[in-house]
Coordinates of C-alpha atoms in Angstrom, one line a residue:
Chain A
M11 CA 125.2 47.7 70.7
K12 CA 125.5 48.9 74.3
E13 CA 125.8 46.3 77.0
D14 CA 122.9 47.6 79.1
N15 CA 120.6 47.6 76.0
L16 CA 121.5 44.0 75.4
F17 CA 120.6 43.0 79.0
E18 CA 117.4 45.1 79.0
R19 CA 116.0 43.5 75.9
Y20 CA 117.2 39.9 76.3
G21 CA 117.7 39.7 80.1
R22 CA 114.9 37.3 80.7
Q23 CA 116.5 34.6 78.6
M24 CA 120.1 35.6 79.4
I25 CA 119.5 34.9 83.1
L26 CA 118.4 31.3 82.3
K27 CA 120.7 28.7 83.7
G28 CA 122.7 27.3 80.8
F29 CA 122.0 30.3 78.6
G30 CA 123.8 33.4 79.6
E31 CA 125.4 36.3 77.6
A32 CA 127.6 33.9 75.5
N33 CA 124.5 32.3 74.0
Q34 CA 122.8 35.6 73.4
Q35 CA 125.9 36.7 71.5
K36 CA 125.7 33.5 69.4
L37 CA 122.1 34.4 68.5
L38 CA 123.1 37.9 67.6
Q39 CA 125.9 36.6 65.3
A40 CA 123.6 34.0 63.6
K41 CA 122.1 34.3 60.2
V42 CA 118.8 32.5 59.7
L43 CA 116.8 32.2 56.4
V44 CA 113.1 31.5 56.7
V45 CA 111.7 30.2 53.4
G46 CA 108.0 30.9 53.2
A47 CA 106.4 33.7 55.3
G48 CA 103.1 31.9 55.8
G49 CA 101.5 29.9 58.6
L50 CA 104.8 28.4 59.7
G51 CA 107.0 31.3 58.8
C52 CA 105.1 34.0 60.6
P53 CA 105.4 32.6 64.2
A54 CA 109.0 31.4 63.5
L55 CA 110.0 34.9 62.3
Q56 CA 108.3 36.6 65.2
Y57 CA 110.2 34.6 67.8
L58 CA 113.5 34.6 66.0
A59 CA 113.4 38.4 65.7
A60 CA 112.3 38.8 69.3
A61 CA 115.1 36.4 70.5
G62 CA 117.7 38.5 68.7
I63 CA 118.8 36.5 65.7
G64 CA 121.3 39.0 64.2
T65 CA 120.4 38.5 60.6
I66 CA 117.0 37.1 59.3
G67 CA 116.2 36.5 55.7
I68 CA 112.6 36.1 54.5
V69 CA 111.8 34.5 51.2
D70 CA 108.2 34.7 49.9
N71 CA 106.9 35.7 46.5
D72 CA 103.3 35.7 47.5
A73 CA 101.0 38.5 48.4
V74 CA 98.8 38.6 51.5
S75 CA 95.2 37.4 50.9
L76 CA 92.2 37.3 53.2
S77 CA 92.3 33.5 53.5
N78 CA 95.8 33.8 55.0
L79 CA 94.8 35.8 58.0
H80 CA 93.4 33.0 60.1
R81 CA 96.9 31.6 60.6
Q82 CA 99.5 34.1 59.2
V83 CA 99.5 36.3 62.3
L84 CA 102.1 38.9 61.1
Y85 CA 99.6 40.4 58.7
T86 CA 96.5 42.5 59.1
T87 CA 93.5 43.1 56.9
D88 CA 95.1 46.3 55.6
D89 CA 98.0 44.3 54.2
I90 CA 95.9 42.3 51.7
G91 CA 97.5 42.5 48.3
L92 CA 100.9 43.5 49.6
P93 CA 104.0 41.3 49.2
K94 CA 104.4 39.1 52.3
A95 CA 108.2 39.3 52.5
E96 CA 108.1 43.1 52.7
V97 CA 105.2 43.4 55.1
A98 CA 106.8 40.8 57.4
A99 CA 110.2 42.6 57.2
S100 CA 108.7 45.9 58.2
R101 CA 106.7 44.4 61.1
L102 CA 109.8 42.6 62.4
R103 CA 112.0 45.7 62.2
R104 CA 109.5 47.3 64.6
V105 CA 109.7 44.2 66.9
N106 CA 113.5 44.4 67.0
P107 CA 115.3 47.4 65.3
Q108 CA 118.6 46.1 66.4
I109 CA 118.8 43.2 64.0
K110 CA 119.1 43.0 60.3
I111 CA 116.1 41.8 58.2
V112 CA 116.5 41.0 54.5
S113 CA 113.4 40.4 52.4
Y114 CA 113.4 38.4 49.1
T115 CA 110.2 38.7 47.1
I116 CA 111.2 35.7 45.0
R117 CA 110.2 32.1 44.7
L118 CA 113.2 29.9 45.3
N119 CA 114.2 27.9 42.2
V120 CA 117.3 26.0 41.1
S121 CA 119.0 29.1 39.8
N122 CA 118.6 31.3 42.9
A123 CA 118.4 28.9 45.8
L124 CA 122.1 28.1 46.3
D125 CA 123.2 31.8 46.2
T126 CA 120.4 32.8 48.6
I127 CA 120.9 30.0 51.1
R128 CA 124.7 30.2 51.0
E129 CA 124.6 33.5 52.9
Y130 CA 122.9 32.0 55.9
D131 CA 123.9 29.6 58.8
L132 CA 120.6 27.8 59.1
V133 CA 117.4 27.5 57.1
I134 CA 113.8 27.2 58.3
D135 CA 111.4 25.4 55.9
G136 CA 108.1 27.2 56.1
T137 CA 107.0 26.3 52.5
D138 CA 103.6 25.1 51.6
N139 CA 104.2 22.7 48.7
F140 CA 106.3 19.6 48.0
A141 CA 108.3 21.1 45.0
S142 CA 109.7 23.9 47.3
R143 CA 110.3 21.4 50.2
Y144 CA 112.5 19.1 48.0
L145 CA 114.2 22.1 46.4
V146 CA 115.1 23.6 49.8
N147 CA 116.1 20.2 51.2
D148 CA 118.4 19.4 48.3
A149 CA 120.0 22.9 48.3
C150 CA 120.7 22.7 52.0
G151 CA 122.1 19.2 51.5
I152 CA 124.6 20.4 48.9
L153 CA 125.6 23.4 51.0
N154 CA 125.6 21.4 54.2
K155 CA 123.3 23.9 56.0
P156 CA 121.2 22.8 59.0
L157 CA 117.5 22.7 58.0
V158 CA 114.7 22.9 60.4
Y159 CA 111.7 21.3 58.7
G160 CA 108.1 21.9 59.6
A161 CA 104.8 20.9 57.9
V162 CA 101.2 20.8 58.7
S163 CA 98.0 19.1 57.6
Q164 CA 94.5 19.5 59.1
Y165 CA 95.1 18.9 62.9
E166 CA 98.7 17.5 62.7
G167 CA 102.1 18.9 62.2
Q168 CA 105.7 17.5 61.7
V169 CA 109.0 19.0 62.8
A170 CA 112.5 17.7 62.2
V171 CA 116.1 18.8 62.0
F172 CA 118.0 17.8 58.9
N173 CA 121.7 17.9 57.9
V174 CA 123.1 18.0 61.4
S175 CA 125.1 15.0 62.6
D176 CA 124.2 13.3 65.8
K177 CA 126.8 11.9 68.3
K178 CA 127.4 8.9 66.1
G179 CA 128.1 11.1 63.0
H180 CA 124.7 10.2 61.3
K181 CA 122.7 12.8 59.6
V182 CA 119.5 12.6 57.5
N183 CA 117.4 14.9 55.3
Y184 CA 113.9 14.9 53.9
R185 CA 114.7 12.4 51.2
D186 CA 115.6 9.9 53.9
V187 CA 112.0 10.2 55.1
F188 CA 110.2 10.5 51.8
P189 CA 112.7 9.8 49.0
A190 CA 110.6 11.2 46.1
S191 CA 108.3 14.1 45.8
P192 CA 104.6 13.0 45.7
K193 CA 103.1 13.5 42.2
N194 CA 100.2 15.8 41.3
G195 CA 97.3 15.4 43.7
E196 CA 98.7 12.4 45.6
V197 CA 98.7 14.4 48.9
A198 CA 96.3 17.2 49.6
N199 CA 97.7 20.7 50.5
C200 CA 96.2 23.1 53.1
E201 CA 94.0 24.7 50.5
Q202 CA 92.4 21.3 49.8
A203 CA 92.6 19.6 53.2
G204 CA 92.2 22.5 55.6
V205 CA 94.3 23.4 58.6
L206 CA 93.4 24.7 62.1
G207 CA 94.9 28.2 62.3
V208 CA 96.7 27.7 65.6
L209 CA 98.5 24.5 64.4
P210 CA 101.1 26.1 62.2
G211 CA 101.5 28.6 65.1
I212 CA 102.6 25.8 67.3
I213 CA 104.7 24.0 64.7
G214 CA 106.4 27.2 63.5
T215 CA 107.2 28.2 67.1
M216 CA 108.7 24.7 67.6
Q217 CA 110.9 25.3 64.5
A218 CA 112.1 28.6 66.0
A219 CA 112.9 26.8 69.2
E220 CA 114.9 24.1 67.4
A221 CA 116.8 26.9 65.5
I222 CA 117.7 28.6 68.8
K223 CA 118.8 25.3 70.3
L224 CA 121.0 24.5 67.3
I225 CA 122.6 27.9 67.3
T226 CA 123.3 28.0 71.0
G227 CA 123.9 24.3 71.6
I228 CA 121.4 24.1 74.5
G229 CA 119.1 21.1 75.0
K230 CA 118.5 18.2 72.6
P231 CA 117.4 19.3 69.1
L232 CA 115.4 16.9 67.0
L233 CA 118.4 15.4 65.2
N234 CA 117.4 12.5 63.0
K235 CA 114.0 12.5 64.5
L236 CA 110.6 13.3 63.0
L237 CA 108.2 14.6 65.5
T238 CA 104.5 14.5 64.8
Y239 CA 102.1 16.6 67.0
N240 CA 98.3 16.3 67.1
V241 CA 96.6 19.4 68.3
L242 CA 93.3 17.5 69.0
T243 CA 94.8 14.9 71.3
N244 CA 98.0 16.7 72.4
E245 CA 99.8 13.5 71.5
I246 CA 103.4 13.6 70.3
Y247 CA 105.0 10.8 68.4
D248 CA 108.6 10.9 67.5
V249 CA 110.2 8.5 65.0
H250 CA 114.0 7.9 64.7
L251 CA 115.1 8.4 61.1
T252 CA 117.8 6.5 59.3
V253 CA 119.6 7.1 56.0
S254 CA 117.7 5.8 53.0
S255 CA 119.7 4.6 50.0
A256 CA 116.6 5.4 47.8
G257 CA 116.7 9.0 49.0
K258 CA 120.4 9.4 48.5
G259 CA 120.0 8.1 44.9
L260 CA 117.4 10.7 44.1
A261 CA 119.1 13.7 45.7
P262 CA 121.5 15.8 43.6
Q263 CA 125.0 15.3 44.8
D264 CA 126.6 18.5 43.7
E265 CA 125.8 22.0 42.5
A266 CA 125.9 21.1 38.8
S267 CA 123.4 18.3 39.2
F268 CA 121.2 20.5 41.4
L269 CA 121.0 23.1 38.7
A270 CA 119.8 20.4 36.3
M271 CA 117.1 19.2 38.6
D272 CA 113.4 19.6 37.7
Y273 CA 111.3 20.4 40.8
S274 CA 108.3 21.5 38.9
D275 CA 106.5 18.1 38.7
G276 CA 105.4 18.0 42.3
C277 CA 102.2 19.4 43.7
R278 CA 103.3 22.9 42.5
A279 CA 102.7 21.9 38.9
E280 CA 99.1 21.2 39.7
E281 CA 98.6 24.6 41.4
G282 CA 100.5 26.1 38.4
T283 CA 103.6 28.2 38.8
V284 CA 101.7 31.1 37.4
V285 CA 99.9 33.0 40.2
E286 CA 96.5 34.4 39.3
I287 CA 95.8 37.6 41.3
D288 CA 92.9 39.9 42.0
A289 CA 92.9 43.7 41.8
E290 CA 94.1 44.3 45.4
Q291 CA 97.1 42.0 44.8
F292 CA 97.6 43.6 41.4
K293 CA 98.0 47.0 43.0
G294 CA 100.3 45.7 45.7
I295 CA 102.6 43.7 43.5
S296 CA 102.8 46.3 40.8
K297 CA 104.2 48.8 43.3
K298 CA 107.4 46.7 43.6
P299 CA 110.4 48.4 41.9
S300 CA 111.3 45.1 40.3
A301 CA 107.9 44.6 38.7
V302 CA 106.7 45.4 35.2
V303 CA 103.0 45.4 34.2
I304 CA 102.3 44.2 30.6
D305 CA 99.0 44.6 28.6
V306 CA 98.8 41.6 26.2
R307 CA 95.8 43.0 24.4
E308 CA 96.2 43.9 20.7
W309 CA 96.8 47.5 19.7
G310 CA 93.6 49.6 19.7
E311 CA 91.6 47.5 22.2
S312 CA 89.9 49.6 24.8
P313 CA 89.7 50.7 27.5
L314 CA 93.1 52.4 27.7
L315 CA 94.3 52.7 31.2
S316 CA 95.8 55.6 32.9
N317 CA 95.7 54.7 36.6
F318 CA 99.0 52.8 36.6
D319 CA 102.1 52.4 34.4
Y320 CA 102.3 49.5 32.0
Q321 CA 103.7 48.6 28.6
Q322 CA 101.9 46.8 25.8
I323 CA 103.1 43.6 24.2
P324 CA 100.2 42.2 22.2
M325 CA 99.7 38.4 22.1
S326 CA 100.4 38.4 18.3
V327 CA 104.0 39.5 18.9
F328 CA 104.4 38.4 22.5
R329 CA 106.7 35.5 22.1
E330 CA 109.2 37.5 20.0
N331 CA 109.3 40.4 22.4
I332 CA 109.1 38.9 25.9
A333 CA 112.7 37.8 26.0
A334 CA 113.8 41.5 26.2
I335 CA 112.0 41.9 29.6
K336 CA 114.6 42.4 32.3
A337 CA 112.3 42.8 35.4
D338 CA 112.1 39.7 37.6
T339 CA 108.4 40.2 38.4
I340 CA 106.0 40.3 35.5
I341 CA 102.3 41.1 35.9
L342 CA 100.2 40.3 32.8
F343 CA 96.6 41.5 32.0
C344 CA 94.2 41.4 29.2
Q345 CA 90.4 41.9 28.8
H346 CA 89.2 38.7 30.5
G347 CA 92.3 37.1 32.0
I348 CA 92.4 34.3 29.5
R349 CA 95.1 35.6 27.1
S350 CA 97.2 36.8 30.0
L351 CA 97.2 33.3 31.5
Y352 CA 98.4 31.9 28.2
A353 CA 101.0 34.7 28.0
A354 CA 102.2 33.7 31.5
E355 CA 102.8 30.2 30.2
I356 CA 104.9 31.6 27.4
V357 CA 106.9 33.6 30.0
E358 CA 107.6 30.4 31.8
E359 CA 108.6 28.6 28.6
V360 CA 111.0 31.4 27.8
F361 CA 112.5 32.1 31.3
G362 CA 111.8 28.8 33.2
T363 CA 111.0 29.6 36.8
T364 CA 113.4 32.4 37.1
K365 CA 110.7 35.1 37.0
N366 CA 107.7 35.6 39.3
V367 CA 104.7 35.7 36.9
Y368 CA 101.3 36.9 37.7
S369 CA 98.1 37.1 35.7
L370 CA 95.1 39.3 36.5
K371 CA 92.3 36.8 37.0
G372 CA 89.1 37.9 35.2
G373 CA 91.0 40.7 33.4
I374 CA 90.2 44.4 33.1
V375 CA 86.5 43.7 32.6
K376 CA 86.1 42.1 36.0
W377 CA 88.1 44.8 37.8
S378 CA 87.1 47.9 35.9
D379 CA 85.9 49.6 39.1
E380 CA 89.3 49.2 40.8
L381 CA 91.7 49.6 37.9
V382 CA 90.2 51.7 35.1
Chain B
M22 CA 100.4 -12.2 68.3
T23 CA 98.7 -8.9 68.0
T24 CA 100.3 -5.9 66.3
R25 CA 99.2 -2.4 67.0
I26 CA 98.9 -0.2 63.8
I27 CA 98.8 3.6 64.2
V28 CA 98.3 6.0 61.3
F29 CA 98.7 9.7 60.9
G30 CA 97.4 12.6 58.7
Q31 CA 94.9 11.8 56.0
L32 CA 95.5 8.1 56.3
T33 CA 93.1 8.3 59.3
D34 CA 90.4 9.2 56.7
I35 CA 91.1 6.1 54.8
I36 CA 91.0 3.6 57.7
N37 CA 88.4 5.7 59.5
S38 CA 90.5 5.6 62.7
S39 CA 93.9 6.5 64.0
E40 CA 94.6 3.0 65.3
L41 CA 93.8 -0.7 64.7
A42 CA 95.1 -4.1 65.7
L43 CA 96.1 -6.9 63.4
D44 CA 96.4 -10.5 64.6
N45 CA 99.1 -13.0 63.5
I46 CA 101.1 -10.6 61.3
R47 CA 104.6 -11.7 60.7
D48 CA 106.3 -8.7 59.1
T49 CA 105.8 -5.2 57.7
D50 CA 105.1 -6.4 54.1
S51 CA 102.2 -8.5 55.5
V52 CA 100.9 -5.4 57.3
V53 CA 100.9 -3.5 54.1
E54 CA 99.3 -6.4 52.2
E55 CA 96.5 -6.9 54.8
L56 CA 95.8 -3.1 55.0
N57 CA 95.7 -2.8 51.2
N58 CA 93.1 -5.7 51.2
R59 CA 91.0 -4.0 53.8
Y60 CA 91.3 -0.4 52.6
P61 CA 91.9 -0.3 48.8
A62 CA 92.4 3.5 48.9
L63 CA 95.6 2.8 50.9
V64 CA 97.3 1.2 47.8
S65 CA 97.8 4.6 46.2
A66 CA 98.6 6.5 49.4
K67 CA 102.1 7.6 50.1
Y68 CA 103.6 7.0 53.6
M69 CA 106.7 5.9 55.4
I70 CA 106.7 3.0 57.9
A71 CA 108.2 3.0 61.4
V72 CA 108.4 -0.1 63.7
D73 CA 108.6 0.8 67.3
K74 CA 109.5 4.4 66.4
Q75 CA 112.3 3.4 64.1
T76 CA 111.9 4.0 60.3
V77 CA 112.2 0.9 58.2
T78 CA 112.9 0.8 54.5
E79 CA 112.9 -3.0 54.0
N80 CA 110.6 -5.8 55.0
T81 CA 111.0 -6.1 58.8
I82 CA 110.0 -9.0 61.1
L83 CA 107.7 -7.9 63.9
K84 CA 108.1 -8.9 67.5
E85 CA 105.4 -9.5 70.1
G86 CA 104.0 -6.1 71.1
S87 CA 105.4 -4.2 68.2
T88 CA 103.7 -1.0 67.0
V89 CA 103.8 -0.2 63.4
A90 CA 103.2 3.5 62.4
L91 CA 102.3 4.7 58.9
L92 CA 103.2 8.4 58.4
P93 CA 102.3 10.3 55.3
P94 CA 104.1 13.4 54.1
F95 CA 102.5 16.8 54.9
S96 CA 102.9 19.7 52.5
G97 CA 101.0 22.5 54.3
G98 CA 102.7 25.6 55.7

């Protein structure tokens, strides 16, 4: 990159006292992974890209839906049904063509988390469920990667920096705050409890700021502190965190024990790891090169479909034949969306959580106008 | 001795306020016991405890003027 370009784009922050070109170069050399391109991930990504983080990874296996748009400000109504990681990546490339953006349309799990995170210097937790939060936390712990945590509920948000030692050499992680993942339904998620759209905007932006501070060394990042922000009162409450022996006991200590962990019994299990999708999402996800669409109806059932490519593996022979599927994204459909949901459970039994599995909710009958 | 208790997140729905005061409470175990008696829904709630902005993992003796905070985990993103 030419020197004058650098100053033209980033000059406003480079002229800051205590920032300068050296810190801009640190940002340009940094690699940041944002897990979850939702309410927290969108604003974090926008500011990290704009600030000139040299390499940004985006992990999200979800598709944009209408209910996302009140808070997930990278997406437009036209994006509904499209994969978030890819839409976000293309927007950010337009924000800053000089940086590298890598999209991962996957859900992190024990078998892909370490390899994905290993490539990056710092991770931002923008996930929306406890199973993913503990998974990301534990993976970062094993790899000793700084983790900028953020979470929201209703009118309040939390931010913290994990896995970075303070001056005394102390460092904490999420398990020092909450040693074990809450069980099914113990804590409501955004879908159940609601969230004011602007709140993740504030918290995600704070996460981006913490990342920039950690990379450049300016200011005082939230080391060993959990900050709680209330958007209704503007009150901030920060709590000093200490190492918890209970948390240490529950965290995997090495890669082998991480691979053997079961993260599925948190809130995610209640939501189901199988994602039920509508026709818009069906069209969006099925366009992905890594996706395969499978009809689980029996031979001879009608209507036959010609608007998209698919293969047929009837339920009667599904279990025997599914193991041969190589694609990492599997979209299942049937007449009413009941058999395909059952088939999705079989996919999970066979492959664990290594595949992204979708079932067309309501089946061909419900979406005949869109798909037949 | 009065102890100020502040709660966050959905715990405010359980105690119907973000703050309350308890008299003559000796330690954090007694805070939990007293709150569980008053608000049975709190028994099954998950939260961490901080005394004067410092997390505590064991029963902790309270001082005059201490503030005890109950912070639940948030999952939303």
